[in-house]
Coordinates of C-alpha atoms and ligand atoms in Angstrom, one line a residue:
M14 CA 4.8 -7.2 -9.8
E15 CA 6.2 -4.0 -8.6
I16 CA 3.4 -1.7 -6.6
S17 CA 3.5 1.4 -6.1
V18 CA 4.5 3.3 -3.1
L19 CA 0.7 4.5 -2.2
Q20 CA -0.5 0.5 -2.7
E21 CA 2.3 -0.5 -0.9
L22 CA 1.0 2.0 1.5
R23 CA -2.6 0.7 1.6
Y24 CA -2.0 -2.6 2.0
A25 CA -1.4 -1.7 5.8
Y26 CA -4.0 1.2 6.5
R27 CA -6.3 -0.6 9.3
P28 CA -10.4 0.3 8.1
K29 CA -12.1 1.8 11.3
L30 CA -15.4 -0.1 11.7
P31 CA -18.8 1.2 13.9
A32 CA -18.6 1.1 17.8
S33 CA -21.3 -2.2 17.3
L34 CA -18.1 -3.8 15.3
S35 CA -15.3 -3.3 17.0
Q36 CA -15.8 -5.0 19.7
D37 CA -15.3 -8.4 20.9
I38 CA -16.9 -10.4 18.2
A39 CA -18.9 -12.8 20.3
G40 CA -20.6 -9.5 22.1
I41 CA -22.4 -8.0 19.0
G42 CA -25.4 -8.7 19.1
V43 CA -28.3 -8.0 16.3
E44 CA -31.7 -6.0 17.6
Y45 CA -35.6 -6.5 15.5
G46 CA -37.5 -4.5 14.7
E47 CA -41.0 -4.3 13.2
P48 CA -42.5 -6.1 10.1
T49 CA -42.1 -3.8 7.1
E50 CA -43.6 -3.4 4.2
S51 CA -42.4 -2.2 0.3
I52 CA -42.4 0.9 -1.5
S53 CA -45.8 0.3 -3.3
D54 CA -47.7 -3.2 -4.8
H55 CA -47.7 -4.7 -1.5
E56 CA -49.8 -6.6 -2.4
A57 CA -48.0 -8.2 -5.4
L58 CA -44.6 -8.0 -4.2
R59 CA -46.7 -10.1 -1.1
G60 CA -47.4 -12.9 -3.3
L61 CA -44.1 -13.3 -5.5
F62 CA -42.1 -12.6 -2.0
K63 CA -43.5 -16.1 0.0
H64 CA -40.8 -16.3 1.9
T65 CA -39.0 -13.2 2.8
Y66 CA -42.0 -9.9 2.6
G67 CA -41.9 -7.6 5.7
K68 CA -38.8 -9.0 8.1
P69 CA -37.7 -6.7 10.7
I70 CA -34.6 -4.5 9.5
V71 CA -32.2 -4.8 12.1
T72 CA -29.7 -3.1 13.3
F73 CA -26.2 -4.4 15.8
N74 CA -25.7 -3.9 19.5
R75 CA -23.9 -5.3 22.1
G76 CA -25.4 -8.5 23.0
R77 CA -25.0 -12.5 22.7
N78 CA -23.6 -13.5 20.2
P79 CA -23.5 -17.4 20.6
G80 CA -23.8 -18.2 16.8
I81 CA -21.5 -15.5 15.4
G82 CA -18.4 -18.5 16.8
H83 CA -19.9 -21.1 14.0
K84 CA -17.7 -22.5 11.3
L85 CA -19.4 -21.0 8.3
K86 CA -18.8 -21.5 4.1
A87 CA -19.9 -18.2 2.1
G88 CA -19.5 -17.3 -1.5
V89 CA -18.9 -14.1 -2.9
I90 CA -20.2 -11.8 -6.0
L91 CA -18.7 -8.8 -7.5
S92 CA -21.9 -8.2 -9.5
G93 CA -22.2 -5.3 -12.1
G94 CA -18.9 -2.1 -12.2
Q95 CA -16.5 -1.8 -11.1
A96 CA -17.3 0.5 -8.0
P97 CA -14.0 1.7 -5.4
G98 CA -14.3 -0.7 -2.4
G99 CA -15.1 -3.8 -4.0
H100 CA -12.1 -5.0 -2.2
N101 CA -12.9 -3.7 1.3
V102 CA -15.9 -5.2 1.0
I103 CA -14.4 -8.7 0.1
A104 CA -11.4 -8.0 3.5
G105 CA -14.4 -7.5 6.4
L106 CA -16.6 -10.3 5.1
F107 CA -13.7 -12.2 5.0
D108 CA -12.3 -11.2 8.8
G109 CA -15.3 -11.5 10.4
L110 CA -15.3 -14.9 9.3
K111 CA -12.7 -16.2 9.9
K112 CA -13.1 -13.9 13.4
G113 CA -16.1 -15.6 13.9
N114 CA -14.2 -19.1 13.9
P115 CA -10.6 -19.4 12.1
E116 CA -12.2 -22.2 10.3
S117 CA -14.8 -20.6 8.1
V118 CA -14.7 -20.2 4.7
L119 CA -15.3 -18.0 2.4
Y120 CA -15.8 -18.7 -2.0
G121 CA -15.5 -16.0 -4.5
F122 CA -17.1 -16.7 -7.4
L123 CA -15.1 -15.4 -10.6
G124 CA -17.0 -12.6 -13.0
G125 CA -19.5 -11.7 -11.6
P126 CA -23.0 -13.9 -11.3
S127 CA -22.7 -15.8 -14.2
G128 CA -19.8 -17.3 -11.8
L129 CA -22.3 -19.0 -9.8
I130 CA -24.4 -20.3 -13.0
G131 CA -21.6 -22.2 -14.0
N132 CA -19.4 -23.5 -10.8
K133 CA -16.4 -20.6 -10.9
A134 CA -14.9 -20.1 -7.8
V135 CA -12.1 -19.6 -5.3
E136 CA -11.0 -19.9 -2.0
I137 CA -10.1 -17.1 -1.1
T138 CA -6.9 -16.8 1.5
A139 CA -5.5 -14.8 4.0
S140 CA -2.6 -13.8 1.3
M141 CA -5.1 -14.2 -1.7
M142 CA -7.0 -11.4 0.3
D143 CA -3.8 -9.2 2.0
G144 CA -2.9 -8.5 -2.1
Y145 CA -6.3 -6.8 -2.5
R146 CA -6.8 -4.6 1.0
N147 CA -8.2 -1.1 0.1
T148 CA -7.6 -1.0 -3.1
G149 CA -9.5 0.0 -6.1
G150 CA -10.9 -1.9 -9.0
F151 CA -12.7 -5.7 -9.3
D152 CA -9.9 -7.7 -10.3
M153 CA -9.6 -9.8 -6.7
I154 CA -12.6 -12.1 -8.1
G155 CA -13.7 -10.5 -11.4
S156 CA -17.6 -8.8 -12.1
G157 CA -19.8 -9.3 -14.1
R158 CA -23.5 -7.8 -15.4
T159 CA -24.8 -11.8 -16.0
K160 CA -28.6 -11.3 -14.8
I161 CA -29.5 -14.5 -12.6
E162 CA -33.5 -14.6 -14.6
T163 CA -34.2 -18.3 -16.0
P164 CA -35.3 -21.4 -14.1
E165 CA -31.7 -23.0 -15.5
Q166 CA -30.1 -20.6 -13.6
F167 CA -31.7 -19.7 -10.6
A168 CA -31.4 -24.0 -10.8
S169 CA -27.4 -23.8 -11.1
S170 CA -27.1 -21.1 -8.4
L171 CA -28.7 -23.7 -5.8
E172 CA -27.0 -26.8 -7.6
T173 CA -23.8 -24.7 -6.8
A174 CA -24.1 -23.6 -3.8
T175 CA -24.8 -27.1 -2.5
K176 CA -22.6 -28.3 -3.9
L177 CA -19.8 -25.5 -2.9
G178 CA -21.6 -26.6 1.5
L179 CA -22.2 -22.9 1.6
S180 CA -24.6 -21.5 4.1
A181 CA -24.4 -17.9 2.5
V182 CA -24.2 -16.4 -0.8
V183 CA -23.0 -12.9 -0.6
I184 CA -24.2 -10.5 -3.6
I185 CA -22.2 -7.1 -4.4
G186 CA -24.4 -5.2 -6.2
G187 CA -26.4 -1.9 -7.0
D188 CA -30.7 -2.4 -7.4
D189 CA -30.7 -4.3 -10.5
S190 CA -28.3 -6.7 -9.0
N191 CA -29.7 -6.8 -5.1
T192 CA -33.1 -7.3 -7.5
N193 CA -31.4 -10.9 -7.6
A194 CA -30.1 -10.9 -4.2
A195 CA -33.9 -10.8 -3.4
L196 CA -35.0 -13.4 -6.1
L197 CA -32.1 -16.1 -5.5
A198 CA -33.0 -15.9 -1.4
E199 CA -37.0 -16.6 -2.2
Y200 CA -36.2 -19.1 -5.0
F201 CA -33.4 -20.4 -2.6
L202 CA -36.5 -20.3 0.6
D203 CA -39.3 -21.5 -1.5
R204 CA -36.8 -24.1 -3.1
G205 CA -36.6 -25.8 0.7
S206 CA -32.2 -25.0 1.1
P207 CA -31.5 -23.2 4.4
I208 CA -28.8 -21.5 2.0
Q209 CA -28.4 -17.6 2.8
V210 CA -28.3 -14.4 0.4
I211 CA -27.2 -11.8 1.4
G212 CA -26.4 -8.1 -0.9
C213 CA -24.3 -4.6 -0.4
P214 CA -24.7 -1.7 -1.9
K215 CA -23.2 -1.6 -4.6
T216 CA -22.5 1.3 -7.0
I217 CA -20.8 4.9 -8.2
D218 CA -23.8 6.6 -9.8
G219 CA -25.1 7.3 -5.2
D220 CA -28.4 6.1 -6.7
L221 CA -28.9 2.9 -4.5
K222 CA -30.5 4.2 -1.4
N223 CA -32.9 6.0 0.5
E224 CA -33.5 6.4 4.8
L225 CA -31.6 3.9 6.1
I226 CA -29.0 2.8 3.1
E227 CA -27.6 6.4 2.8
I228 CA -25.4 6.0 -0.2
S229 CA -23.5 3.0 -1.9
F230 CA -20.3 2.3 -1.7
G231 CA -18.1 4.3 -4.4
F232 CA -19.8 6.9 -5.2
D233 CA -17.3 9.0 -2.7
T234 CA -14.3 8.1 -4.0
A235 CA -15.5 8.3 -7.7
V236 CA -17.0 11.7 -7.5
K237 CA -14.1 12.8 -5.5
T238 CA -11.6 11.4 -8.6
Y239 CA -14.3 13.4 -11.1
S240 CA -14.2 16.5 -9.6
E241 CA -10.0 16.9 -9.1
L242 CA -10.2 16.3 -13.2
I243 CA -13.5 19.1 -13.1
G244 CA -11.7 21.8 -11.4
N245 CA -8.5 20.9 -13.3
I246 CA -9.8 21.5 -16.7
E247 CA -11.7 24.8 -15.4
R248 CA -8.2 26.1 -13.9
D249 CA -6.7 25.5 -17.8
A250 CA -10.6 26.7 -18.9
N251 CA -9.3 30.0 -17.0
S252 CA -5.5 30.0 -17.9
A253 CA -6.1 29.6 -21.7
K254 CA -10.0 31.2 -21.6
K255 CA -10.3 29.8 -25.5
Y256 CA -12.1 26.6 -24.7
W257 CA -16.0 25.8 -23.4
H258 CA -15.4 21.7 -22.3
F259 CA -18.4 19.9 -22.1
I260 CA -17.7 17.3 -19.4
K261 CA -20.4 13.7 -19.9
L262 CA -20.6 12.3 -16.2
M263 CA -21.6 8.9 -15.5
G264 CA -24.0 8.2 -13.1
R265 CA -27.2 6.0 -15.1
S266 CA -29.8 7.7 -15.2
A267 CA -29.6 9.7 -11.7
S268 CA -28.2 12.4 -11.5
H269 CA -26.1 12.9 -8.7
I270 CA -22.5 12.1 -9.0
A271 CA -23.4 15.3 -11.6
L272 CA -24.9 17.4 -8.8
E273 CA -22.4 16.7 -7.0
C274 CA -19.1 17.4 -9.2
A275 CA -20.8 20.9 -9.3
L276 CA -21.3 21.7 -5.4
Q277 CA -17.6 21.0 -5.0
T278 CA -15.9 22.4 -8.8
R279 CA -19.1 25.0 -8.9
P280 CA -19.0 24.6 -12.9
N281 CA -20.6 27.9 -14.8
I282 CA -23.4 25.0 -16.3
C283 CA -24.8 21.9 -14.5
L284 CA -28.1 19.6 -16.1
I285 CA -30.1 17.6 -13.7
S286 CA -31.8 15.2 -15.5
E287 CA -34.4 15.4 -13.2
E288 CA -34.8 18.6 -13.8
V289 CA -35.4 17.9 -17.0
E290 CA -37.5 16.1 -17.0
A291 CA -39.9 17.8 -14.2
K292 CA -39.6 20.5 -15.9
K293 CA -40.7 18.4 -19.4
L294 CA -38.0 20.3 -20.8
S295 CA -37.6 19.6 -24.8
L296 CA -33.8 19.1 -26.4
K297 CA -34.5 23.0 -28.4
Q298 CA -35.0 23.7 -24.5
I299 CA -31.8 23.1 -23.1
V300 CA -30.0 23.8 -26.2
D301 CA -31.2 27.7 -26.1
S302 CA -30.8 27.9 -22.6
L303 CA -27.1 26.6 -22.6
C304 CA -26.6 29.2 -25.8
D305 CA -28.7 32.0 -23.2
S306 CA -25.6 31.4 -20.6
I307 CA -22.8 31.3 -23.3
A308 CA -23.7 34.4 -25.0
R309 CA -24.0 36.0 -21.0
R310 CA -20.7 35.3 -21.4
A311 CA -19.2 36.3 -23.9
A312 CA -21.0 40.2 -23.8
N313 CA -18.5 39.1 -21.2
K314 CA -15.8 38.6 -22.6
E315 CA -15.4 35.4 -21.3
N316 CA -15.3 33.2 -24.0
F317 CA -14.4 29.5 -22.2
G318 CA -16.6 28.1 -19.8
V319 CA -17.1 24.8 -17.8
V320 CA -20.7 22.2 -18.2
L321 CA -21.4 19.3 -16.8
I322 CA -23.9 16.4 -18.6
P323 CA -25.2 13.9 -16.7
E324 CA -24.8 10.9 -18.3
G325 CA -28.8 9.5 -18.7
L326 CA -29.6 13.0 -19.8
V327 CA -31.3 12.0 -22.6
E328 CA -33.7 9.3 -21.3
F329 CA -35.5 12.4 -19.2
I330 CA -35.9 14.8 -22.0
P331 CA -39.5 13.6 -22.6
E332 CA -39.1 13.4 -25.8
M333 CA -35.9 11.6 -26.3
K334 CA -37.3 10.0 -23.0
T335 CA -40.8 8.1 -25.3
L336 CA -38.2 8.0 -27.8
I337 CA -36.2 5.9 -25.5
E338 CA -39.1 3.3 -24.2
E339 CA -40.2 2.7 -28.0
L340 CA -36.9 1.6 -28.7
N341 CA -36.7 -0.5 -25.7
D342 CA -40.1 -2.0 -26.9
I343 CA -39.5 -3.1 -29.9
M344 CA -35.7 -4.1 -29.8
A345 CA -36.9 -6.8 -27.0
A346 CA -40.3 -8.0 -29.0
N347 CA -38.2 -8.5 -32.1
E348 CA -34.7 -10.0 -31.3
G349 CA -34.8 -11.9 -34.3
E350 CA -36.5 -9.6 -36.8
F351 CA -33.5 -6.9 -35.0
A352 CA -30.8 -9.2 -35.1
K353 CA -31.1 -10.2 -38.5
V354 CA -31.9 -5.8 -39.7
E355 CA -28.1 -4.7 -37.4
K356 CA -26.8 -7.0 -39.7
E357 CA -27.6 -4.6 -42.7
S358 CA -27.2 -1.4 -43.1
F359 CA -28.5 1.7 -40.9
R360 CA -30.8 2.9 -43.8
E361 CA -32.1 -0.5 -43.4
I362 CA -32.3 -0.5 -40.0
V363 CA -33.5 3.4 -40.7
A364 CA -36.9 2.0 -42.9
W365 CA -37.6 -1.1 -40.8
L366 CA -38.2 1.4 -37.4
A367 CA -39.9 4.1 -39.3
R368 CA -42.2 0.9 -39.5
K369 CA -42.8 0.4 -35.9
L370 CA -42.0 3.9 -34.4
S371 CA -44.9 6.7 -33.6
G372 CA -45.4 9.5 -36.0
P373 CA -43.1 11.4 -33.5
S374 CA -39.9 9.8 -32.4
E375 CA -39.6 9.0 -35.4
S376 CA -39.1 12.4 -36.7
L377 CA -37.2 12.7 -33.7
F378 CA -34.6 9.6 -35.3
L379 CA -34.4 10.5 -37.9
S380 CA -33.4 14.0 -36.8
L381 CA -30.7 13.0 -34.5
P382 CA -26.7 12.1 -35.8
E383 CA -26.5 9.1 -36.9
E384 CA -24.4 8.3 -34.7
I385 CA -26.1 8.7 -31.6
A386 CA -29.3 7.4 -33.7
K387 CA -26.5 4.0 -34.0
Q388 CA -25.9 4.6 -30.5
L389 CA -29.6 4.1 -29.3
L390 CA -29.6 1.6 -31.1
A391 CA -26.8 -0.7 -29.3
D392 CA -27.3 -3.4 -27.7
R393 CA -29.3 -2.7 -24.1
D394 CA -27.9 -4.2 -21.0
P395 CA -28.9 -8.0 -19.0
H396 CA -31.2 -5.6 -17.1
G397 CA -32.9 -3.7 -19.7
N398 CA -30.8 -0.6 -19.8
V399 CA -29.5 1.9 -22.2
Q400 CA -25.9 2.2 -21.9
V401 CA -26.0 5.2 -21.7
S402 CA -22.8 5.7 -21.0
R403 CA -22.1 5.1 -24.9
I404 CA -24.6 7.9 -25.8
E405 CA -22.0 11.0 -26.3
T406 CA -24.8 13.7 -25.4
E407 CA -21.6 16.1 -25.2
K408 CA -20.6 15.4 -28.9
L409 CA -24.9 15.7 -29.8
L410 CA -25.2 19.1 -26.9
I411 CA -22.1 20.5 -29.1
G412 CA -22.8 20.1 -32.5
M413 CA -26.5 21.9 -31.7
V414 CA -25.3 24.4 -29.5
E415 CA -22.8 25.3 -32.2
K416 CA -25.6 25.8 -35.3
E417 CA -27.5 28.0 -33.0
L418 CA -25.2 30.0 -31.7
E419 CA -24.2 30.1 -35.5
K420 CA -27.5 31.2 -36.2
R421 CA -27.6 33.8 -33.6
A422 CA -25.1 35.4 -34.9
A423 CA -26.0 35.5 -37.7
A424 CA -29.1 37.4 -36.4
G425 CA -26.7 39.5 -35.0
S426 CA -27.9 38.7 -30.7
Y427 CA -24.9 36.7 -30.6
R428 CA -21.1 37.9 -30.7
G429 CA -18.4 36.3 -29.4
K430 CA -16.5 33.0 -30.1
F431 CA -17.4 29.2 -29.5
S432 CA -14.6 27.1 -29.5
A433 CA -15.6 23.4 -27.7
L434 CA -14.2 20.5 -26.3
G435 CA -15.8 17.2 -25.4
H436 CA -14.6 15.0 -22.0
F437 CA -17.0 11.8 -21.0
F438 CA -15.1 11.2 -17.2
G439 CA -16.7 7.5 -16.1
Y440 CA -14.2 4.7 -16.3
E441 CA -11.7 6.8 -14.5
G442 CA -13.2 6.7 -11.1
R443 CA -14.5 3.2 -10.8
C444 CA -11.5 2.3 -9.6
A445 CA -10.1 4.2 -7.7
F446 CA -8.0 3.6 -4.8
P447 CA -10.7 3.8 -2.2
S448 CA -11.2 7.0 -0.5
N449 CA -11.0 6.5 3.6
F450 CA -14.4 7.0 3.8
D451 CA -14.4 4.2 1.2
A452 CA -12.5 1.9 2.5
D453 CA -13.5 1.7 5.7
Y454 CA -17.8 2.2 4.4
C455 CA -16.3 -1.2 2.6
Y456 CA -15.2 -3.1 5.1
S457 CA -17.6 -1.7 7.2
L458 CA -20.8 -3.4 5.0
G459 CA -18.9 -6.8 4.5
F460 CA -18.3 -7.5 8.4
S461 CA -22.2 -5.6 8.4
A462 CA -23.1 -9.5 5.5
F463 CA -20.3 -11.7 7.2
V464 CA -22.5 -11.0 11.2
L465 CA -26.2 -11.1 9.2
T466 CA -24.5 -14.5 8.2
A467 CA -23.8 -15.7 11.3
A468 CA -27.9 -14.0 12.6
G469 CA -29.0 -16.8 9.3
L470 CA -30.4 -13.9 7.8
T471 CA -31.7 -13.9 4.5
G472 CA -33.3 -11.3 1.7
Y473 CA -30.9 -8.6 3.6
L474 CA -28.6 -5.3 2.3
S475 CA -25.9 -4.7 4.3
S476 CA -26.5 -1.2 6.5
V477 CA -24.1 0.9 7.8
R478 CA -25.8 4.1 8.2
N479 CA -25.5 7.9 10.5
L480 CA -22.0 7.9 8.1
S481 CA -21.5 12.1 8.1
A482 CA -21.3 11.4 12.0
P483 CA -16.7 9.8 12.8
A484 CA -16.8 5.6 12.4
E485 CA -17.4 5.1 15.5
Q486 CA -21.0 5.7 15.6
W487 CA -21.9 4.4 12.6
I488 CA -24.9 2.3 12.8
A489 CA -24.5 -1.2 10.5
G490 CA -27.1 -3.7 10.7
G491 CA -28.9 -5.0 8.0
V492 CA -32.7 -3.6 5.9
P493 CA -34.8 -6.8 3.8
L494 CA -34.3 -6.1 0.1
T495 CA -38.5 -5.8 -0.2
M496 CA -38.3 -3.3 1.9
M497 CA -36.8 -1.0 -1.2
M498 CA -39.1 -3.0 -3.9
N499 CA -41.6 -2.4 -6.1
M500 CA -42.7 -3.2 -9.9
E501 CA -42.3 -1.4 -12.7
H502 CA -42.7 -1.4 -15.8
R503 CA -39.2 -3.3 -17.8
H504 CA -39.2 -6.2 -21.0
G505 CA -42.1 -4.5 -22.2
S506 CA -43.9 -6.3 -18.8
Q507 CA -44.2 -6.2 -14.8
K508 CA -41.3 -6.5 -12.9
P509 CA -40.8 -5.7 -9.5
V510 CA -37.3 -4.4 -9.0
I511 CA -35.4 -2.1 -6.3
R512 CA -36.1 1.8 -6.8
K513 CA -33.9 3.7 -7.6
A514 CA -33.0 6.3 -6.0
L515 CA -33.4 9.9 -8.7
V516 CA -32.4 13.4 -6.7
D517 CA -34.8 15.1 -5.2
L518 CA -35.4 18.5 -6.0
E519 CA -37.0 19.3 -2.7
G520 CA -33.0 17.1 -1.3
E521 CA -30.6 20.2 0.3
P522 CA -27.5 19.2 -2.2
F523 CA -30.3 20.6 -5.1
K524 CA -31.4 23.2 -3.4
V525 CA -27.8 24.6 -1.9
F526 CA -26.4 24.0 -6.4
A527 CA -29.9 25.4 -7.4
Q528 CA -29.2 29.1 -5.3
N529 CA -25.9 29.9 -5.9
R530 CA -25.9 28.5 -9.8
D531 CA -26.9 31.7 -11.9
A532 CA -23.6 33.1 -9.9
W533 CA -21.9 30.4 -11.5
A534 CA -23.1 30.4 -14.5
L535 CA -21.6 34.1 -15.2
T536 CA -18.7 35.1 -12.8
T537 CA -15.6 32.5 -13.0
G538 CA -15.8 31.2 -9.5
Y539 CA -14.4 28.2 -9.8
R540 CA -13.4 25.6 -6.5
Y541 CA -10.6 23.3 -7.3
P542 CA -10.4 20.6 -4.9
G543 CA -7.9 19.1 -5.9
A544 CA -6.7 14.6 -5.3
I545 CA -8.3 12.4 -2.7
Q546 CA -5.5 13.1 -0.1
Y547 CA -4.7 9.5 1.8
F548 CA -3.0 10.5 4.9
G549 CA -2.9 13.5 7.0
P550 CA -5.3 15.0 9.1
P551 CA -9.0 14.0 9.2
E552 CA -10.8 17.0 8.0
I553 CA -9.5 16.1 5.0
A554 CA -8.3 12.8 5.1
D555 CA -11.9 10.8 6.0
I556 CA -13.8 14.2 4.4
T557 CA -17.0 12.9 2.7
T558 CA -19.2 14.3 -0.3
A559 CA -21.5 17.2 0.2
T560 CA -24.4 15.1 -0.7
L561 CA -23.8 13.1 2.0
R562 CA -23.2 16.7 4.3
L563 CA -26.3 18.5 3.8
E564 CA -28.8 15.5 3.2
H565 CA -28.1 15.7 7.2
R566 CA -27.9 18.9 7.8
Ligands
FBP8 P1 -23.7 0.0 -11.3 O1 -24.9 -0.3 -11.9 O2 -23.3 -1.4 -12.0 O3 -22.9 0.8 -10.6 O4 -23.2 0.3 -12.9 C1 -22.6 2.0 -12.6 C2 -22.2 2.2 -14.8 O5 -20.6 3.0 -13.9 C3 -22.7 3.0 -14.8 O6 -22.5 4.5 -14.3 C4 -22.5 3.4 -16.1 O7 -23.8 3.6 -17.3 C5 -22.1 2.2 -16.6 O8 -21.7 1.5 -15.4 C6 -22.1 1.6 -17.9 O9 -21.5 -0.8 -17.9 P2 -20.2 -1.3 -18.0 O10 -19.3 -0.7 -17.4 O11 -21.0 -2.1 -18.5 O12 -19.8 -0.2 -19.7

């Protein structure tokens, strides 16, 4: 296969490691902190995680580590949506294992967690690895969203890992996949197996974070890719001066991606789902405020603009949230019946649902355009989440804004032209060549996962902190998975899960956005970040996100 010049040059890129990991491998010491607690629901979680609850945080420092040279066999899984840098996590893990002992072996499970359940694995060789270093995508071994949940799936996972003689399984995934990692670590110990389970924080959504996990990998590259595209659209809008661009951005429930892109590109409007929820804004109020901004710009003869919409917005509009929750419960409790109805016409589904929904939800559901209503009924993912990437919120808002502006025009309160285009940026950013930040961060996460494995730890998430400093000063270690957990209502019952980090309305990134947005709404003050730079001075090639810089200010 012919490869691009950039791909060839990226193969040769040497990711930077924190000083604690770049030293002589036998000199990586492991420091243990105090026992930890979960975020909440301590008793319930202590009961569910009898063997793994409350472990200490670990940090790697200079020291001695005799165990690091043992021959190890590990298996790695890419789980969930693609995120730039996944291959480098595998590279860091692979290089760590081989540096520790050249006879150590790394297997890659094919197609995500189902590869572990069904024993579909390949041994990762040096030449195979070299073909994927510093590249985007998960195509090296593939990914999947299978959730390990039934007793049979847990048992087959253990059977596979035992058959392959593994000492550890490394799961590279988001909050749901790492919840699964925590459950698997507990299950293995409960069955008397010493096989360890280590997680790595992956997701472009940026919602797997806390004090010790500063950001999940992939966020940096994805937001830079989207910001480049948004900047290009802004320049087009400002050149042609005839379109309003409504851009939906991936990110699932959290608005971190939209917020970061707004800080980078200064659009006229950026909705933040967490604020919509806090202010209990209805769909009508959101549409009214969009129309107010559009009308103000029209009064300045600026009949163009850019609106950023977080993918998960609909889940945060109170009346929509209630509707979605009711639909989730109905769909979970009536799977068989629903599948039958699904085959029928949409009218029949509506009639069937109408009997089960509450009054307000029923009228809201009936008021939605048919396409949107259908999208709300699309299958949930294996973790029970609505697939918000499939809901065309940008189209819903354009339609509602058009109607409202027509009304205002008829009443004489709006004089302007409104011509809107909808976009959805999501998949475009998930497999980009990882930025230098993501290439370095991912490699360090993989290497840390190896050190956690060599230290005999289980139920930990690989962690690399102090990320706004140069890579040499990053702090590597591990965080116990149970420390990030609480109990939540899922699929109709209470389940242990890693808590998603949504946008903090008291945090610096949101505050900076809120201080500036009125000016951005009225004047055309777009900022054009341009493409990710892979080579050049560190101030452009190694720069990270505004979110990370502001959070560390
Ligand atoms: P993860 O949480 O698994 O990292 O996935 C993130 C994401 O890209 C979301 O932003 C998006 O809503 C979803 O995946 C889309 O899922 P799919 O790839 O199954 O269409």
